[in-house]
Amino acid sequence: MSTEGGATGYIVHHLTPLSVGEGFWTLHLDTLFFSAFLGGLFILFFKTVAERATSGVPGLAQNIAETLVEFVDTQVKDSFHGRSPLIAPLSLTIFCWVFMWNAMDMLPVDLLPMIGSLMGMEYMRVVPSTDLNGTFALSISVFFLIFFYSIKVKGLMGFAKEMTCTPFGPKMMPFNLLLKTVEELAKPISLGLRLFGNLYAGELVFILIALLPPIVQPLLGFPWAVFHILVITLQAFIFMVLTIVYLSLAHEDH
Amino acid sequence: MSINATLIGQMITFTLLVWFTMKYVWPPIIAALEERKTKISEGLAAAEKGQEEIKLAEKKAKSLLKEAKEQSAEIVSAAQKRANQLVEESKDQAKKEGERLLEAAKAQIEQEMLHAKESLRKEVSSLALRAAEQILKEEIDKAKHQDILSKAADQLG
């Protein structure tokens, strides 16, 4: 349990990342480690399958991978009508990676931090999507891609025109620019905050449940965990679908 | 809840992951899926074609069977016809042969009869002659009465 004593201390302890450095150059080692580790798992699994992929009868691993790939591919084909070698793999990566981040939530809240403390690590936050840096890293990368594709497809002038002349025509140029800027900035912010908020709140509830007497814990912990299976998948799915939608909007020429 | 350099680290990781997926994961899996799709559709097409072929072959076999039946019926009827003809012919021939044999037998009988008559006549005449000779003995000169004798012989015939 807590080293500082009391419920508040316990909660704060659980939500404090293991970090090094000062100011902006602080690094959350736990976020970096777990996301990279999960990314490694993702790559390992899919790379193995991709290497052995046959058009014959698929094995279990290939079946799982193919189900995911087809699921993502369908989503991409449904909302994105252009041709892009990037969007589908990007969506697959986002979906799987975010799903794995979120799934860390299902581990008992004290398990990994306890192991960590045995190894001398004072703090540990195991769910990368409860770190704003993690979710914003994804959403800002997506934002850059939106920016890049908007300019690539519409040209610099086309993009400038879209930013200044819609939705109210050239006469309202400064107002249009303000509106569009807010609209574009709202995309990564809402994308990142939505995922962070859901998972942070979820993790917080798990921590609160862990503070209850042991007999009551399963009564609340079990339903919340079951509910979280849905949240985990749903949030990964929403992140992916919105990415596809934003990128297809970027490809659309008005 | 501070935004810090972790963000940059995460973005680098993310970029690497996306790049890797794009380059090494997505294409082979999609290729395998596509290949399987074509294989399945080809298989289905082949199955359909096979079924069609079976239908065609069945049809052909039926028509062949029908033809063979017709042919065999034809052959049987022709053979029957020929057999009837043969029987008829042989009957005719037998009849003719019989008639011929009968004719020949009749002719032979006729001839035998003639022959017998002739020989009988000769014998009777010679018998009569001998009887007359016996009766008359030396009174009759053969040379002198030859004429009478032959007339008598003629009358016997």
CSV table of C-alpha atoms in Angstrom, one decimal:
chain,number,residue,atom,x,y,z
A,1,MET,CA,0.0,0.0,0.0
A,2,SER,CA,0.9,3.6,0.3
A,3,THR,CA,4.2,4.8,1.6
A,4,GLU,CA,2.9,8.2,2.6
A,5,GLY,CA,-0.1,6.9,4.4
A,6,GLY,CA,-3.8,7.8,3.8
A,7,ALA,CA,-6.0,7.5,0.7
A,8,THR,CA,-4.8,10.7,-0.9
A,9,GLY,CA,-1.2,9.7,-0.6
A,10,TYR,CA,-2.0,6.3,-2.2
A,11,ILE,CA,-3.8,7.9,-5.1
A,12,VAL,CA,-1.2,10.5,-5.7
A,13,HIS,CA,1.5,7.9,-5.5
A,14,HIS,CA,-0.2,5.8,-8.1
A,15,LEU,CA,-0.7,8.7,-10.5
A,16,THR,CA,2.8,10.1,-10.3
A,17,PRO,CA,5.1,8.9,-13.1
A,18,LEU,CA,8.6,7.7,-12.8
A,19,SER,CA,10.5,10.6,-14.2
A,20,VAL,CA,14.0,12.0,-14.8
A,21,GLY,CA,15.1,15.4,-15.7
A,22,GLU,CA,13.8,18.9,-15.0
A,23,GLY,CA,11.2,21.2,-16.4
A,24,PHE,CA,10.3,20.5,-20.0
A,25,TRP,CA,13.1,18.0,-20.4
A,26,THR,CA,11.5,15.7,-17.9
A,27,LEU,CA,11.1,12.2,-19.3
A,28,HIS,CA,8.4,9.9,-18.0
A,29,LEU,CA,10.4,6.7,-18.0
A,30,ASP,CA,7.4,4.4,-17.3
A,31,THR,CA,5.3,5.8,-20.2
A,32,LEU,CA,8.2,5.6,-22.6
A,33,PHE,CA,9.2,2.1,-21.4
A,34,PHE,CA,5.7,0.6,-21.4
A,35,SER,CA,4.6,2.1,-24.7
A,36,ALA,CA,7.9,1.0,-26.4
A,37,PHE,CA,7.5,-2.4,-24.9
A,38,LEU,CA,3.9,-2.8,-26.1
A,39,GLY,CA,5.0,-1.4,-29.5
A,40,GLY,CA,7.6,-4.1,-29.5
A,41,LEU,CA,5.1,-6.8,-28.8
A,42,PHE,CA,2.9,-5.4,-31.6
A,43,ILE,CA,5.7,-5.4,-34.1
A,44,LEU,CA,6.9,-8.9,-33.0
A,45,PHE,CA,3.4,-10.4,-33.4
A,46,PHE,CA,2.6,-8.7,-36.7
A,47,LYS,CA,6.1,-9.1,-38.2
A,48,THR,CA,6.0,-12.9,-37.4
A,49,VAL,CA,2.6,-13.2,-39.0
A,50,ALA,CA,3.5,-11.1,-42.0
A,51,GLU,CA,6.6,-13.2,-42.6
A,52,ARG,CA,4.7,-16.4,-42.6
A,53,ALA,CA,1.6,-15.1,-44.2
A,54,THR,CA,0.2,-17.6,-46.7
A,55,SER,CA,-2.8,-17.5,-48.9
A,56,GLY,CA,-3.5,-21.1,-47.8
A,57,VAL,CA,-5.2,-22.1,-44.6
A,58,PRO,CA,-4.2,-19.5,-42.0
A,59,GLY,CA,-3.1,-20.5,-38.5
A,60,LEU,CA,-4.4,-19.0,-35.3
A,61,ALA,CA,-2.0,-16.0,-35.2
A,62,GLN,CA,-2.6,-15.3,-38.8
A,63,ASN,CA,-6.3,-15.5,-38.3
A,64,ILE,CA,-6.1,-12.9,-35.5
A,65,ALA,CA,-3.9,-10.6,-37.5
A,66,GLU,CA,-6.0,-11.0,-40.5
A,67,THR,CA,-9.2,-10.2,-38.6
A,68,LEU,CA,-7.6,-7.0,-37.3
A,69,VAL,CA,-6.2,-6.1,-40.7
A,70,GLU,CA,-9.5,-6.7,-42.4
A,71,PHE,CA,-11.4,-4.8,-39.7
A,72,VAL,CA,-9.1,-1.8,-40.1
A,73,ASP,CA,-9.1,-2.0,-43.8
A,74,THR,CA,-12.9,-2.0,-43.9
A,75,GLN,CA,-13.0,1.1,-41.7
A,76,VAL,CA,-10.5,2.8,-43.9
A,77,LYS,CA,-12.3,1.9,-47.1
A,78,ASP,CA,-15.6,3.0,-45.6
A,79,SER,CA,-14.5,6.5,-44.8
A,80,PHE,CA,-11.5,7.2,-47.0
A,81,HIS,CA,-12.1,7.2,-50.7
A,82,GLY,CA,-8.6,8.1,-52.0
A,83,ARG,CA,-5.6,5.8,-52.3
A,84,SER,CA,-2.9,6.1,-49.7
A,85,PRO,CA,-0.3,3.7,-48.7
A,86,LEU,CA,-0.1,5.3,-45.3
A,87,ILE,CA,-3.5,5.6,-43.8
A,88,ALA,CA,-4.4,1.9,-43.4
A,89,PRO,CA,-1.1,0.8,-41.7
A,90,LEU,CA,-1.3,4.0,-39.6
A,91,SER,CA,-4.8,3.1,-38.5
A,92,LEU,CA,-3.8,-0.4,-37.7
A,93,THR,CA,-0.8,0.8,-35.6
A,94,ILE,CA,-3.0,3.3,-33.8
A,95,PHE,CA,-5.7,0.8,-33.0
A,96,CYS,CA,-3.5,-1.9,-31.8
A,97,TRP,CA,-1.1,0.3,-29.9
A,98,VAL,CA,-3.8,2.3,-28.1
A,99,PHE,CA,-5.6,-0.9,-27.4
A,100,MET,CA,-2.6,-2.4,-25.8
A,101,TRP,CA,-1.9,0.8,-23.8
A,102,ASN,CA,-5.5,0.8,-22.5
A,103,ALA,CA,-5.3,-2.9,-21.8
A,104,MET,CA,-2.6,-2.3,-19.3
A,105,ASP,CA,-5.4,-0.8,-17.2
A,106,MET,CA,-6.7,-4.3,-16.7
A,107,LEU,CA,-3.7,-5.4,-14.7
A,108,PRO,CA,-4.2,-5.1,-11.0
A,109,VAL,CA,-3.3,-1.5,-10.0
A,110,ASP,CA,-0.7,-2.5,-7.5
A,111,LEU,CA,0.9,-5.4,-9.3
A,112,LEU,CA,3.5,-3.7,-11.5
A,113,PRO,CA,4.2,-0.8,-9.1
A,114,MET,CA,4.9,-3.3,-6.4
A,115,ILE,CA,7.3,-5.2,-8.5
A,116,GLY,CA,8.8,-1.8,-9.5
A,117,SER,CA,9.2,-0.8,-5.9
A,118,LEU,CA,11.0,-4.0,-5.1
A,119,MET,CA,13.4,-3.1,-7.8
A,120,GLY,CA,13.9,0.3,-6.3
A,121,MET,CA,11.6,2.3,-8.5
A,122,GLU,CA,9.6,4.7,-6.3
A,123,TYR,CA,6.9,5.6,-8.7
A,124,MET,CA,5.3,3.7,-11.6
A,125,ARG,CA,2.3,4.5,-13.8
A,126,VAL,CA,1.7,1.5,-16.1
A,127,VAL,CA,-0.9,2.8,-18.5
A,128,PRO,CA,0.7,5.0,-21.1
A,129,SER,CA,-2.7,6.5,-22.1
A,130,THR,CA,-3.1,8.0,-18.6
A,131,ASP,CA,-0.1,10.2,-19.5
A,132,LEU,CA,-1.1,13.3,-21.5
A,133,ASN,CA,2.3,13.1,-23.2
A,134,GLY,CA,1.4,9.7,-24.6
A,135,THR,CA,-2.0,10.6,-26.0
A,136,PHE,CA,-0.8,14.0,-27.3
A,137,ALA,CA,2.1,12.4,-29.0
A,138,LEU,CA,-0.3,10.4,-31.1
A,139,SER,CA,-2.8,13.2,-31.7
A,140,ILE,CA,-0.1,15.8,-32.6
A,141,SER,CA,1.5,13.3,-35.0
A,142,VAL,CA,-1.9,12.9,-36.6
A,143,PHE,CA,-2.2,16.6,-36.7
A,144,PHE,CA,1.0,16.9,-38.6
A,145,LEU,CA,-0.2,14.3,-41.0
A,146,ILE,CA,-3.4,16.3,-41.5
A,147,PHE,CA,-1.4,19.4,-42.1
A,148,PHE,CA,1.0,17.6,-44.5
A,149,TYR,CA,-1.8,16.0,-46.6
A,150,SER,CA,-3.8,19.1,-46.7
A,151,ILE,CA,-0.9,20.9,-48.3
A,152,LYS,CA,0.1,18.0,-50.4
A,153,VAL,CA,-3.3,17.4,-51.9
A,154,LYS,CA,-4.6,21.0,-52.2
A,155,GLY,CA,-1.3,22.8,-52.7
A,156,LEU,CA,-0.1,25.6,-50.5
A,157,MET,CA,-2.4,28.1,-52.1
A,158,GLY,CA,-5.4,25.8,-51.9
A,159,PHE,CA,-4.8,25.1,-48.3
A,160,ALA,CA,-4.4,28.9,-47.6
A,161,LYS,CA,-7.6,29.5,-49.5
A,162,GLU,CA,-9.4,26.9,-47.4
A,163,MET,CA,-8.1,28.5,-44.2
A,164,THR,CA,-9.1,32.0,-45.1
A,165,CYS,CA,-12.1,31.8,-47.4
A,166,THR,CA,-14.3,29.2,-45.8
A,167,PRO,CA,-16.9,29.1,-44.4
A,168,PHE,CA,-17.9,32.7,-44.9
A,169,GLY,CA,-16.2,33.8,-48.1
A,170,PRO,CA,-13.2,36.1,-48.7
A,171,LYS,CA,-14.8,39.2,-47.1
A,172,MET,CA,-14.6,37.7,-43.7
A,173,MET,CA,-11.0,36.6,-44.1
A,174,PRO,CA,-9.6,37.2,-40.5
A,175,PHE,CA,-12.7,35.7,-38.9
A,176,ASN,CA,-12.5,32.7,-41.2
A,177,LEU,CA,-8.8,32.2,-40.4
A,178,LEU,CA,-9.5,32.3,-36.7
A,179,LEU,CA,-12.4,29.9,-37.0
A,180,LYS,CA,-10.4,27.5,-39.1
A,181,THR,CA,-7.4,27.6,-36.8
A,182,VAL,CA,-9.6,26.8,-33.9
A,183,GLU,CA,-11.2,24.0,-35.8
A,184,GLU,CA,-7.9,22.5,-36.8
A,185,LEU,CA,-6.4,22.8,-33.4
A,186,ALA,CA,-9.4,21.4,-31.8
A,187,LYS,CA,-8.8,18.1,-33.7
A,188,PRO,CA,-5.6,17.0,-32.0
A,189,ILE,CA,-6.6,18.4,-28.6
A,190,SER,CA,-10.0,16.7,-28.5
A,191,LEU,CA,-8.4,13.5,-29.8
A,192,GLY,CA,-5.7,13.5,-27.2
A,193,LEU,CA,-7.8,14.6,-24.3
A,194,ARG,CA,-10.6,12.2,-25.0
A,195,LEU,CA,-8.4,9.2,-24.8
A,196,PHE,CA,-6.5,10.6,-21.8
A,197,GLY,CA,-9.7,11.5,-19.9
A,198,ASN,CA,-11.3,8.2,-20.4
A,199,LEU,CA,-8.4,6.1,-19.3
A,200,TYR,CA,-7.3,8.4,-16.6
A,201,ALA,CA,-10.7,8.4,-15.0
A,202,GLY,CA,-10.9,4.6,-15.5
A,203,GLU,CA,-7.6,4.1,-13.8
A,204,LEU,CA,-8.6,6.5,-11.0
A,205,VAL,CA,-11.7,4.4,-10.3
A,206,PHE,CA,-9.6,1.3,-10.2
A,207,ILE,CA,-7.4,2.9,-7.7
A,208,LEU,CA,-10.4,4.0,-5.6
A,209,ILE,CA,-11.8,0.5,-5.7
A,210,ALA,CA,-8.4,-0.8,-4.5
A,211,LEU,CA,-8.8,1.5,-1.4
A,212,LEU,CA,-12.0,-0.3,-0.4
A,213,PRO,CA,-12.1,-3.2,2.1
A,214,PRO,CA,-11.0,-6.4,0.3
A,215,ILE,CA,-14.5,-8.0,0.6
A,216,VAL,CA,-16.1,-5.2,-1.3
A,217,GLN,CA,-13.4,-4.9,-3.9
A,218,PRO,CA,-14.6,-7.7,-6.2
A,219,LEU,CA,-18.2,-6.5,-6.1
A,220,LEU,CA,-17.2,-3.2,-7.7
A,221,GLY,CA,-13.9,-4.2,-9.3
A,222,PHE,CA,-15.4,-7.0,-11.4
A,223,PRO,CA,-18.2,-4.9,-13.0
A,224,TRP,CA,-15.8,-2.0,-13.6
A,225,ALA,CA,-13.3,-4.3,-15.2
A,226,VAL,CA,-15.9,-5.8,-17.5
A,227,PHE,CA,-17.1,-2.3,-18.4
A,228,HIS,CA,-13.6,-1.3,-19.1
A,229,ILE,CA,-13.2,-4.1,-21.7
A,230,LEU,CA,-15.7,-2.0,-23.6
A,231,VAL,CA,-14.0,1.3,-22.9
A,232,ILE,CA,-10.6,0.0,-23.8
A,233,THR,CA,-11.7,-1.2,-27.2
A,234,LEU,CA,-14.1,1.7,-27.8
A,235,GLN,CA,-11.5,4.4,-27.1
A,236,ALA,CA,-8.9,2.7,-29.4
A,237,PHE,CA,-11.6,2.4,-32.0
A,238,ILE,CA,-12.7,6.0,-31.7
A,239,PHE,CA,-9.1,7.2,-31.9
A,240,MET,CA,-8.5,5.2,-35.1
A,241,VAL,CA,-11.8,6.2,-36.8
A,242,LEU,CA,-11.3,9.8,-36.1
A,243,THR,CA,-7.8,9.7,-37.4
A,244,ILE,CA,-9.2,8.2,-40.6
A,245,VAL,CA,-11.9,10.7,-40.8
A,246,TYR,CA,-9.6,13.7,-40.3
A,247,LEU,CA,-7.1,12.4,-42.8
A,248,SER,CA,-9.8,11.8,-45.4
A,249,LEU,CA,-11.1,15.3,-44.8
A,250,ALA,CA,-7.6,16.5,-45.4
A,251,HIS,CA,-7.6,14.7,-48.7
A,252,GLU,CA,-10.9,16.2,-49.8
A,253,ASP,CA,-10.6,19.1,-52.2
A,254,HIS,CA,-13.4,21.7,-52.0
B,1,MET,CA,-0.1,16.5,-15.7
B,2,SER,CA,2.8,18.2,-17.3
B,3,ILE,CA,3.6,18.2,-21.0
B,4,ASN,CA,7.3,17.6,-21.4
B,5,ALA,CA,9.9,15.9,-23.5
B,6,THR,CA,8.1,12.5,-23.0
B,7,LEU,CA,5.9,13.8,-25.8
B,8,ILE,CA,8.8,13.9,-28.2
B,9,GLY,CA,10.0,10.5,-27.3
B,10,GLN,CA,6.5,9.1,-27.7
B,11,MET,CA,6.2,10.8,-31.1
B,12,ILE,CA,9.4,9.2,-32.3
B,13,THR,CA,8.3,5.8,-31.1
B,14,PHE,CA,5.0,6.3,-32.8
B,15,THR,CA,6.6,7.3,-36.1
B,16,LEU,CA,8.9,4.3,-36.0
B,17,LEU,CA,6.0,2.0,-35.4
B,18,VAL,CA,3.9,3.4,-38.2
B,19,TRP,CA,6.9,3.3,-40.6
B,20,PHE,CA,7.5,-0.3,-39.7
B,21,THR,CA,3.9,-1.3,-40.1
B,22,MET,CA,3.7,0.4,-43.4
B,23,LYS,CA,6.8,-1.2,-44.7
B,24,TYR,CA,6.9,-4.7,-43.3
B,25,VAL,CA,3.5,-5.6,-41.8
B,26,TRP,CA,0.7,-4.3,-43.9
B,27,PRO,CA,1.8,-5.3,-47.5
B,28,PRO,CA,2.4,-9.0,-46.9
B,29,ILE,CA,-0.8,-9.6,-44.9
B,30,ILE,CA,-2.9,-7.7,-47.4
B,31,ALA,CA,-1.2,-9.6,-50.3
B,32,ALA,CA,-1.9,-12.9,-48.6
B,33,LEU,CA,-5.5,-11.9,-48.1
B,34,GLU,CA,-5.9,-10.8,-51.7
B,35,GLU,CA,-4.2,-14.0,-53.0
B,36,ARG,CA,-6.6,-16.1,-50.9
B,37,LYS,CA,-9.5,-14.1,-52.2
B,38,THR,CA,-8.5,-14.8,-55.8
B,39,LYS,CA,-7.8,-18.5,-55.0
B,40,ILE,CA,-11.3,-18.9,-53.5
B,41,SER,CA,-13.0,-17.2,-56.3
B,42,GLU,CA,-11.0,-19.3,-58.8
B,43,GLY,CA,-11.9,-22.4,-56.9
B,44,LEU,CA,-15.6,-21.5,-56.9
B,45,ALA,CA,-15.5,-20.7,-60.6
B,46,ALA,CA,-13.7,-24.1,-61.3
B,47,ALA,CA,-16.3,-25.9,-59.2
B,48,GLU,CA,-19.1,-24.3,-61.1
B,49,LYS,CA,-17.4,-25.1,-64.4
B,50,GLY,CA,-17.0,-28.7,-63.3
B,51,GLN,CA,-20.6,-29.0,-62.4
B,52,GLU,CA,-21.5,-27.6,-65.8
B,53,GLU,CA,-19.2,-30.1,-67.4
B,54,ILE,CA,-20.8,-32.9,-65.5
B,55,LYS,CA,-24.2,-31.8,-66.7
B,56,LEU,CA,-23.0,-31.7,-70.3
B,57,ALA,CA,-21.4,-35.1,-70.0
B,58,GLU,CA,-24.5,-36.5,-68.6
B,59,LYS,CA,-26.5,-35.1,-71.4
B,60,LYS,CA,-24.0,-36.5,-73.9
B,61,ALA,CA,-24.1,-39.9,-72.3
B,62,LYS,CA,-27.9,-39.9,-72.3
B,63,SER,CA,-28.0,-39.0,-76.0
B,64,LEU,CA,-25.3,-41.7,-76.8
B,65,LEU,CA,-27.3,-44.3,-74.9
B,66,LYS,CA,-30.4,-43.3,-76.7
B,67,GLU,CA,-28.6,-43.6,-80.0
B,68,ALA,CA,-27.1,-46.9,-79.1
B,69,LYS,CA,-30.6,-48.2,-78.1
B,70,GLU,CA,-32.0,-47.0,-81.4
B,71,GLN,CA,-29.1,-48.6,-83.3
B,72,SER,CA,-29.5,-51.9,-81.5
B,73,ALA,CA,-33.2,-51.9,-82.2
B,74,GLU,CA,-32.5,-51.3,-85.8
B,75,ILE,CA,-29.9,-54.0,-86.0
B,76,VAL,CA,-32.3,-56.5,-84.3
B,77,SER,CA,-35.1,-55.6,-86.7
B,78,ALA,CA,-32.8,-55.9,-89.7
B,79,ALA,CA,-31.5,-59.2,-88.5
B,80,GLN,CA,-35.0,-60.4,-88.0
B,81,LYS,CA,-35.9,-59.3,-91.5
B,82,ARG,CA,-32.9,-61.0,-92.9
B,83,ALA,CA,-33.7,-64.2,-91.1
B,84,ASN,CA,-37.2,-64.1,-92.4
B,85,GLN,CA,-35.9,-63.6,-95.8
B,86,LEU,CA,-33.5,-66.4,-95.5
B,87,VAL,CA,-36.2,-68.8,-94.3
B,88,GLU,CA,-38.4,-67.7,-97.2
B,89,GLU,CA,-35.6,-68.1,-99.6
B,90,SER,CA,-34.6,-71.5,-98.4
B,91,LYS,CA,-38.2,-72.6,-98.4
B,92,ASP,CA,-38.5,-71.5,-102.1
B,93,GLN,CA,-35.3,-73.3,-102.9
B,94,ALA,CA,-36.4,-76.4,-101.2
B,95,LYS,CA,-39.6,-76.3,-103.1
B,96,LYS,CA,-37.9,-75.8,-106.4
B,97,GLU,CA,-35.4,-78.6,-105.6
B,98,GLY,CA,-38.1,-80.9,-104.6
B,99,GLU,CA,-40.0,-80.1,-107.9
B,100,ARG,CA,-36.8,-80.7,-109.8
B,101,LEU,CA,-36.1,-84.0,-108.1
B,102,LEU,CA,-39.7,-85.0,-108.7
B,103,GLU,CA,-39.4,-84.1,-112.3
B,104,ALA,CA,-36.2,-85.9,-112.7
B,105,ALA,CA,-37.7,-89.0,-111.0
B,106,LYS,CA,-40.7,-88.8,-113.2
B,107,ALA,CA,-38.5,-88.6,-116.3
B,108,GLN,CA,-36.4,-91.5,-115.2
B,109,ILE,CA,-39.5,-93.5,-114.5
B,110,GLU,CA,-40.8,-92.7,-117.9
B,111,GLN,CA,-37.5,-93.7,-119.4
B,112,GLU,CA,-37.3,-96.9,-117.4
B,113,MET,CA,-40.8,-97.7,-118.5
B,114,LEU,CA,-39.9,-97.1,-122.1
B,115,HIS,CA,-36.9,-99.2,-121.7
B,116,ALA,CA,-38.8,-102.0,-120.1
B,117,LYS,CA,-41.5,-101.8,-122.8
B,118,GLU,CA,-38.8,-102.0,-125.4
B,119,SER,CA,-37.0,-104.9,-123.8
B,120,LEU,CA,-40.3,-106.6,-123.1
B,121,ARG,CA,-41.4,-106.2,-126.7
B,122,LYS,CA,-38.1,-107.6,-127.8
B,123,GLU,CA,-38.3,-110.5,-125.5
B,124,VAL,CA,-41.9,-111.1,-126.3
B,125,SER,CA,-41.1,-111.0,-130.0
B,126,SER,CA,-38.2,-113.2,-129.6
B,127,LEU,CA,-40.2,-115.5,-127.4
B,128,ALA,CA,-43.0,-115.6,-130.0
B,129,LEU,CA,-40.4,-116.1,-132.6
B,130,ARG,CA,-38.9,-119.0,-130.7
B,131,ALA,CA,-42.3,-120.4,-130.0
B,132,ALA,CA,-43.2,-120.1,-133.7
B,133,GLU,CA,-39.9,-121.6,-134.5
B,134,GLN,CA,-40.6,-124.5,-132.2
B,135,ILE,CA,-44.0,-125.0,-133.6
B,136,LEU,CA,-43.1,-124.6,-137.2
B,137,LYS,CA,-39.5,-125.9,-137.0
B,138,GLU,CA,-37.9,-126.2,-140.3
B,139,GLU,CA,-41.0,-125.0,-142.1
B,140,ILE,CA,-40.1,-121.5,-141.8
B,141,ASP,CA,-37.2,-119.9,-143.5
B,142,LYS,CA,-35.9,-117.0,-141.5
B,143,ALA,CA,-34.9,-115.1,-144.5
B,144,LYS,CA,-38.1,-115.8,-146.3
B,145,HIS,CA,-40.3,-114.7,-143.4
B,146,GLN,CA,-38.3,-111.9,-142.0
B,147,ASP,CA,-40.7,-109.4,-143.4
B,148,ILE,CA,-43.7,-110.9,-141.7
B,149,LEU,CA,-41.9,-111.3,-138.4
B,150,SER,CA,-40.9,-107.6,-138.2
B,151,LYS,CA,-44.4,-106.6,-139.1
B,152,ALA,CA,-45.6,-108.7,-136.1
B,153,ALA,CA,-43.0,-107.2,-133.9
B,154,ASP,CA,-44.2,-103.7,-134.9
B,155,GLN,CA,-47.7,-104.6,-134.1
B,156,LEU,CA,-46.7,-105.7,-130.5
B,157,GLY,CA,-45.3,-102.3,-129.7
